[in-house]
């Protein structure tokens, strides 16, 4: 399964407020990877979390086992 490209969309509204939306992030990585924007822009007035925020990223683990002498 191919991973979708992560995207961040910033919209500046007529009243000067800024909306930051993330797409194709799983778990808390969306807030971690956009923290620099919050730091630059200042006070956060609201936060709406998508259902994918509460998902855990699937980690694939491979381990080679010696089965032949």
PDB file of N, CA and C in Angstrom:
ATOM      1  N   UNK A   1       0.847  -1.188   0.000  1.00  0.00           N
ATOM      2  CA  UNK A   1       0.000   0.000   0.000  1.00  0.00           C
ATOM      3  C   UNK A   1       0.888   1.246   0.000  1.00  0.00           C
ATOM      4  N   UNK A   2       0.632   2.157  -0.923  1.00  0.00           N
ATOM      5  CA  UNK A   2       1.443   3.359  -1.048  1.00  0.00           C
ATOM      6  C   UNK A   2       0.994   4.429  -0.048  1.00  0.00           C
ATOM      7  N   UNK A   3       1.981   5.055   0.622  1.00  0.00           N
ATOM      8  CA  UNK A   3       1.663   6.126   1.557  1.00  0.00           C
ATOM      9  C   UNK A   3       1.349   7.401   0.792  1.00  0.00           C
ATOM     10  N   UNK A   4       0.356   8.127   1.278  1.00  0.00           N
ATOM     11  CA  UNK A   4       0.007   9.406   0.667  1.00  0.00           C
ATOM     12  C   UNK A   4       0.953  10.485   1.159  1.00  0.00           C
ATOM     13  N   UNK A   5       1.218  11.456   0.321  1.00  0.00           N
ATOM     14  CA  UNK A   5       2.118  12.543   0.673  1.00  0.00           C
ATOM     15  C   UNK A   5       1.474  13.424   1.739  1.00  0.00           C
ATOM     16  N   UNK A   6       2.246  13.736   2.783  1.00  0.00           N
ATOM     17  CA  UNK A   6       1.755  14.615   3.837  1.00  0.00           C
ATOM     18  C   UNK A   6       1.710  16.046   3.305  1.00  0.00           C
ATOM     19  N   UNK A   7       0.637  16.765   3.667  1.00  0.00           N
ATOM     20  CA  UNK A   7       0.476  18.140   3.196  1.00  0.00           C
ATOM     21  C   UNK A   7       0.000  19.031   4.325  1.00  0.00           C
ATOM     22  N   UNK A   8       0.422  20.292   4.283  1.00  0.00           N
ATOM     23  CA  UNK A   8      -0.035  21.312   5.224  1.00  0.00           C
ATOM     24  C   UNK A   8      -0.585  22.464   4.397  1.00  0.00           C
ATOM     25  N   UNK A   9      -1.829  22.855   4.700  1.00  0.00           N
ATOM     26  CA  UNK A   9      -2.481  23.944   3.982  1.00  0.00           C
ATOM     27  C   UNK A   9      -2.723  25.087   4.954  1.00  0.00           C
ATOM     28  N   UNK A  10      -2.240  26.285   4.607  1.00  0.00           N
ATOM     29  CA  UNK A  10      -2.473  27.479   5.416  1.00  0.00           C
ATOM     30  C   UNK A  10      -3.409  28.401   4.658  1.00  0.00           C
ATOM     31  N   UNK A  11      -4.478  28.828   5.322  1.00  0.00           N
ATOM     32  CA  UNK A  11      -5.432  29.746   4.727  1.00  0.00           C
ATOM     33  C   UNK A  11      -5.486  31.008   5.578  1.00  0.00           C
ATOM     34  N   UNK A  12      -5.264  32.155   4.952  1.00  0.00           N
ATOM     35  CA  UNK A  12      -5.367  33.430   5.650  1.00  0.00           C
ATOM     36  C   UNK A  12      -6.732  34.016   5.324  1.00  0.00           C
ATOM     37  N   UNK A  13      -7.541  34.167   6.354  1.00  0.00           N
ATOM     38  CA  UNK A  13      -8.911  34.644   6.175  1.00  0.00           C
ATOM     39  C   UNK A  13      -8.946  36.161   6.108  1.00  0.00           C
ATOM     40  N   UNK A  14     -10.072  36.708   5.662  1.00  0.00           N
ATOM     41  CA  UNK A  14     -10.219  38.162   5.522  1.00  0.00           C
ATOM     42  C   UNK A  14     -10.024  38.899   6.840  1.00  0.00           C
ATOM     43  N   UNK A  15     -10.383  38.261   7.962  1.00  0.00           N
ATOM     44  CA  UNK A  15     -10.233  38.915   9.266  1.00  0.00           C
ATOM     45  C   UNK A  15      -8.806  38.820   9.808  1.00  0.00           C
ATOM     46  N   UNK A  16      -7.902  38.203   9.040  1.00  0.00           N
ATOM     47  CA  UNK A  16      -6.498  38.104   9.439  1.00  0.00           C
ATOM     48  C   UNK A  16      -6.168  36.820  10.183  1.00  0.00           C
ATOM     49  N   UNK A  17      -7.175  36.057  10.550  1.00  0.00           N
ATOM     50  CA  UNK A  17      -6.908  34.790  11.233  1.00  0.00           C
ATOM     51  C   UNK A  17      -6.362  33.775  10.227  1.00  0.00           C
ATOM     52  N   UNK A  18      -5.630  32.825  10.746  1.00  0.00           N
ATOM     53  CA  UNK A  18      -4.970  31.839   9.891  1.00  0.00           C
ATOM     54  C   UNK A  18      -5.451  30.450  10.282  1.00  0.00           C
ATOM     55  N   UNK A  19      -5.842  29.693   9.278  1.00  0.00           N
ATOM     56  CA  UNK A  19      -6.284  28.314   9.469  1.00  0.00           C
ATOM     57  C   UNK A  19      -5.188  27.398   8.934  1.00  0.00           C
ATOM     58  N   UNK A  20      -4.726  26.478   9.770  1.00  0.00           N
ATOM     59  CA  UNK A  20      -3.711  25.509   9.359  1.00  0.00           C
ATOM     60  C   UNK A  20      -4.372  24.136   9.359  1.00  0.00           C
ATOM     61  N   UNK A  21      -4.361  23.478   8.199  1.00  0.00           N
ATOM     62  CA  UNK A  21      -4.934  22.147   8.069  1.00  0.00           C
ATOM     63  C   UNK A  21      -3.848  21.177   7.626  1.00  0.00           C
ATOM     64  N   UNK A  22      -3.909  19.961   8.159  1.00  0.00           N
ATOM     65  CA  UNK A  22      -2.954  18.937   7.748  1.00  0.00           C
ATOM     66  C   UNK A  22      -3.702  17.791   7.083  1.00  0.00           C
ATOM     67  N   UNK A  23      -3.022  17.147   6.153  1.00  0.00           N
ATOM     68  CA  UNK A  23      -3.607  16.035   5.410  1.00  0.00           C
ATOM     69  C   UNK A  23      -2.623  14.877   5.371  1.00  0.00           C
ATOM     70  N   UNK A  24      -3.136  13.670   5.533  1.00  0.00           N
ATOM     71  CA  UNK A  24      -2.374  12.424   5.425  1.00  0.00           C
ATOM     72  C   UNK A  24      -1.356  12.224   6.546  1.00  0.00           C
ATOM     73  N   UNK A  25      -1.619  12.820   7.704  1.00  0.00           N
ATOM     74  CA  UNK A  25      -0.817  12.572   8.898  1.00  0.00           C
ATOM     75  C   UNK A  25      -1.564  11.550   9.746  1.00  0.00           C
ATOM     76  N   UNK A  26      -0.831  10.753  10.507  1.00  0.00           N
ATOM     77  CA  UNK A  26      -1.447   9.800  11.422  1.00  0.00           C
ATOM     78  C   UNK A  26      -0.898  10.069  12.818  1.00  0.00           C
ATOM     79  N   UNK A  27      -1.798  10.084  13.801  1.00  0.00           N
ATOM     80  CA  UNK A  27      -1.378  10.306  15.179  1.00  0.00           C
ATOM     81  C   UNK A  27      -0.979  11.748  15.429  1.00  0.00           C
ATOM     82  N   UNK A  28      -0.127  11.918  16.431  1.00  0.00           N
ATOM     83  CA  UNK A  28       0.267  13.262  16.867  1.00  0.00           C
ATOM     84  C   UNK A  28       1.297  13.913  15.961  1.00  0.00           C
ATOM     85  N   UNK A  29       1.717  13.226  14.919  1.00  0.00           N
ATOM     86  CA  UNK A  29       2.749  13.786  14.043  1.00  0.00           C
ATOM     87  C   UNK A  29       2.297  15.093  13.394  1.00  0.00           C
ATOM     88  N   UNK A  30       0.974  15.268  13.208  1.00  0.00           N
ATOM     89  CA  UNK A  30       0.485  16.508  12.594  1.00  0.00           C
ATOM     90  C   UNK A  30       0.800  17.718  13.469  1.00  0.00           C
ATOM     91  N   UNK A  31       0.595  17.589  14.784  1.00  0.00           N
ATOM     92  CA  UNK A  31       0.876  18.721  15.670  1.00  0.00           C
ATOM     93  C   UNK A  31       2.375  18.903  15.870  1.00  0.00           C
ATOM     94  N   UNK A  32       3.119  17.804  15.892  1.00  0.00           N
ATOM     95  CA  UNK A  32       4.568  17.892  16.053  1.00  0.00           C
ATOM     96  C   UNK A  32       5.219  18.570  14.849  1.00  0.00           C
ATOM     97  N   UNK A  33       4.766  18.212  13.651  1.00  0.00           N
ATOM     98  CA  UNK A  33       5.397  18.734  12.443  1.00  0.00           C
ATOM     99  C   UNK A  33       4.934  20.138  12.066  1.00  0.00           C
ATOM    100  N   UNK A  34       3.888  20.635  12.713  1.00  0.00           N
ATOM    101  CA  UNK A  34       3.433  22.012  12.441  1.00  0.00           C
ATOM    102  C   UNK A  34       3.664  22.938  13.633  1.00  0.00           C
ATOM    103  N   UNK A  35       4.357  22.459  14.652  1.00  0.00           N
ATOM    104  CA  UNK A  35       4.629  23.276  15.836  1.00  0.00           C
ATOM    105  C   UNK A  35       5.373  24.558  15.478  1.00  0.00           C
ATOM    106  N   UNK A  36       6.291  24.479  14.512  1.00  0.00           N
ATOM    107  CA  UNK A  36       7.056  25.665  14.119  1.00  0.00           C
ATOM    108  C   UNK A  36       6.133  26.778  13.612  1.00  0.00           C
ATOM    109  N   UNK A  37       5.022  26.404  12.961  1.00  0.00           N
ATOM    110  CA  UNK A  37       4.069  27.413  12.480  1.00  0.00           C
ATOM    111  C   UNK A  37       3.389  28.103  13.659  1.00  0.00           C
ATOM    112  N   UNK A  38       2.987  27.321  14.633  1.00  0.00           N
ATOM    113  CA  UNK A  38       2.359  27.882  15.838  1.00  0.00           C
ATOM    114  C   UNK A  38       3.344  28.817  16.549  1.00  0.00           C
ATOM    115  N   UNK A  39       4.601  28.402  16.617  1.00  0.00           N
ATOM    116  CA  UNK A  39       5.626  29.232  17.257  1.00  0.00           C
ATOM    117  C   UNK A  39       5.805  30.555  16.521  1.00  0.00           C
ATOM    118  N   UNK A  40       5.766  30.519  15.196  1.00  0.00           N
ATOM    119  CA  UNK A  40       5.953  31.736  14.395  1.00  0.00           C
ATOM    120  C   UNK A  40       4.725  32.633  14.413  1.00  0.00           C
ATOM    121  N   UNK A  41       3.536  32.019  14.354  1.00  0.00           N
ATOM    122  CA  UNK A  41       2.301  32.787  14.198  1.00  0.00           C
ATOM    123  C   UNK A  41       1.735  33.292  15.515  1.00  0.00           C
ATOM    124  N   UNK A  42       2.090  32.652  16.620  1.00  0.00           N
ATOM    125  CA  UNK A  42       1.624  33.137  17.917  1.00  0.00           C
ATOM    126  C   UNK A  42       0.505  32.306  18.506  1.00  0.00           C
ATOM    127  N   UNK A  43      -0.375  32.962  19.180  1.00  0.00           N
ATOM    128  CA  UNK A  43      -1.431  32.335  19.985  1.00  0.00           C
ATOM    129  C   UNK A  43      -2.389  31.482  19.158  1.00  0.00           C
ATOM    130  N   UNK A  44      -2.641  30.284  19.652  1.00  0.00           N
ATOM    131  CA  UNK A  44      -3.610  29.387  19.018  1.00  0.00           C
ATOM    132  C   UNK A  44      -4.981  29.653  19.646  1.00  0.00           C
ATOM    133  N   UNK A  45      -5.979  29.921  18.818  1.00  0.00           N
ATOM    134  CA  UNK A  45      -7.308  30.249  19.341  1.00  0.00           C
ATOM    135  C   UNK A  45      -8.240  29.043  19.373  1.00  0.00           C
ATOM    136  N   UNK A  46      -7.991  28.048  18.547  1.00  0.00           N
ATOM    137  CA  UNK A  46      -8.842  26.857  18.513  1.00  0.00           C
ATOM    138  C   UNK A  46      -8.079  25.714  17.865  1.00  0.00           C
ATOM    139  N   UNK A  47      -8.527  24.503  18.191  1.00  0.00           N
ATOM    140  CA  UNK A  47      -7.913  23.320  17.585  1.00  0.00           C
ATOM    141  C   UNK A  47      -9.003  22.286  17.350  1.00  0.00           C
ATOM    142  N   UNK A  48      -9.048  21.779  16.133  1.00  0.00           N
ATOM    143  CA  UNK A  48      -9.999  20.726  15.791  1.00  0.00           C
ATOM    144  C   UNK A  48      -9.191  19.536  15.291  1.00  0.00           C
ATOM    145  N   UNK A  49      -9.328  18.411  15.968  1.00  0.00           N
ATOM    146  CA  UNK A  49      -8.547  17.234  15.621  1.00  0.00           C
ATOM    147  C   UNK A  49      -9.357  16.284  14.742  1.00  0.00           C
ATOM    148  N   UNK A  50      -8.702  15.786  13.705  1.00  0.00           N
ATOM    149  CA  UNK A  50      -9.343  14.826  12.800  1.00  0.00           C
ATOM    150  C   UNK A  50      -9.258  13.428  13.413  1.00  0.00           C
ATOM    151  N   UNK A  51     -10.113  12.504  12.973  1.00  0.00           N
ATOM    152  CA  UNK A  51     -10.073  11.135  13.512  1.00  0.00           C
ATOM    153  C   UNK A  51      -8.700  10.470  13.380  1.00  0.00           C
ATOM    154  N   UNK A  52      -7.939  10.817  12.356  1.00  0.00           N
ATOM    155  CA  UNK A  52      -6.617  10.198  12.171  1.00  0.00           C
ATOM    156  C   UNK A  52      -5.642  10.592  13.283  1.00  0.00           C
ATOM    157  N   UNK A  53      -5.933  11.681  14.008  1.00  0.00           N
ATOM    158  CA  UNK A  53      -5.083  12.087  15.132  1.00  0.00           C
ATOM    159  C   UNK A  53      -5.062  11.000  16.210  1.00  0.00           C
ATOM    160  N   UNK A  54      -6.157  10.290  16.348  1.00  0.00           N
ATOM    161  CA  UNK A  54      -6.294   9.298  17.404  1.00  0.00           C
ATOM    162  C   UNK A  54      -5.852   7.897  16.972  1.00  0.00           C
ATOM    163  N   UNK A  55      -5.393   7.778  15.724  1.00  0.00           N
ATOM    164  CA  UNK A  55      -4.876   6.502  15.228  1.00  0.00           C
ATOM    165  C   UNK A  55      -3.407   6.371  15.579  1.00  0.00           C
ATOM    166  N   UNK A  56      -2.948   5.144  15.652  1.00  0.00           N
ATOM    167  CA  UNK A  56      -1.522   4.902  15.862  1.00  0.00           C
ATOM    168  C   UNK A  56      -0.915   4.492  14.537  1.00  0.00           C
ATOM    169  N   UNK A  57       0.269   5.017  14.273  1.00  0.00           N
ATOM    170  CA  UNK A  57       0.954   4.663  13.034  1.00  0.00           C
ATOM    171  C   UNK A  57       1.392   3.211  13.104  1.00  0.00           C
ATOM    172  N   UNK A  58       1.135   2.487  12.044  1.00  0.00           N
ATOM    173  CA  UNK A  58       1.498   1.074  12.000  1.00  0.00           C
ATOM    174  C   UNK A  58       2.995   0.956  11.741  1.00  0.00           C
ATOM    175  N   UNK A  59       3.668   0.247  12.625  1.00  0.00           N
ATOM    176  CA  UNK A  59       5.107   0.048  12.494  1.00  0.00           C
ATOM    177  C   UNK A  59       5.346  -1.376  12.001  1.00  0.00           C
ATOM    178  N   UNK A  60       6.050  -1.470  10.906  1.00  0.00           N
ATOM    179  CA  UNK A  60       6.382  -2.780  10.353  1.00  0.00           C
ATOM    180  C   UNK A  60       7.760  -3.161  10.860  1.00  0.00           C
ATOM    181  N   UNK A  61       7.830  -4.309  11.463  1.00  0.00           N
ATOM    182  CA  UNK A  61       9.092  -4.769  12.028  1.00  0.00           C
ATOM    183  C   UNK A  61       9.484  -6.073  11.346  1.00  0.00           C
ATOM    184  N   UNK A  62      10.724  -6.125  10.913  1.00  0.00           N
ATOM    185  CA  UNK A  62      11.231  -7.352  10.278  1.00  0.00           C
ATOM    186  C   UNK A  62      12.430  -7.830  11.073  1.00  0.00           C
ATOM    187  N   UNK A  63      12.492  -9.126  11.220  1.00  0.00           N
ATOM    188  CA  UNK A  63      13.615  -9.717  11.941  1.00  0.00           C
ATOM    189  C   UNK A  63      14.047 -10.967  11.190  1.00  0.00           C
ATOM    190  N   UNK A  64      15.314 -11.037  10.882  1.00  0.00           N
ATOM    191  CA  UNK A  64      15.833 -12.205  10.173  1.00  0.00           C
ATOM    192  C   UNK A  64      16.182 -13.279  11.186  1.00  0.00           C
ATOM    193  N   UNK A  65      15.677 -14.464  10.943  1.00  0.00           N
ATOM    194  CA  UNK A  65      15.939 -15.569  11.847  1.00  0.00           C
ATOM    195  C   UNK A  65      16.820 -16.600  11.139  1.00  0.00           C
ATOM    196  N   UNK A  66      17.875 -17.023  11.804  1.00  0.00           N
ATOM    197  CA  UNK A  66      18.731 -18.072  11.207  1.00  0.00           C
ATOM    198  C   UNK A  66      18.028 -19.422  11.293  1.00  0.00           C
ATOM    199  N   UNK A  67      17.577 -19.955  10.149  1.00  0.00           N
ATOM    200  CA  UNK A  67      16.877 -21.233  10.169  1.00  0.00           C
ATOM    201  C   UNK A  67      17.734 -22.365   9.601  1.00  0.00           C
ATOM    202  N   UNK A  68      18.838 -22.009   8.977  1.00  0.00           N
ATOM    203  CA  UNK A  68      19.743 -23.026   8.441  1.00  0.00           C
ATOM    204  C   UNK A  68      21.088 -22.914   9.144  1.00  0.00           C
ATOM    205  N   UNK A  69      21.448 -23.905   9.931  1.00  0.00           N
ATOM    206  CA  UNK A  69      22.724 -24.049  10.630  1.00  0.00           C
ATOM    207  C   UNK A  69      23.524 -22.879  10.662  1.00  0.00           C
TER     208      UNK A  69
END
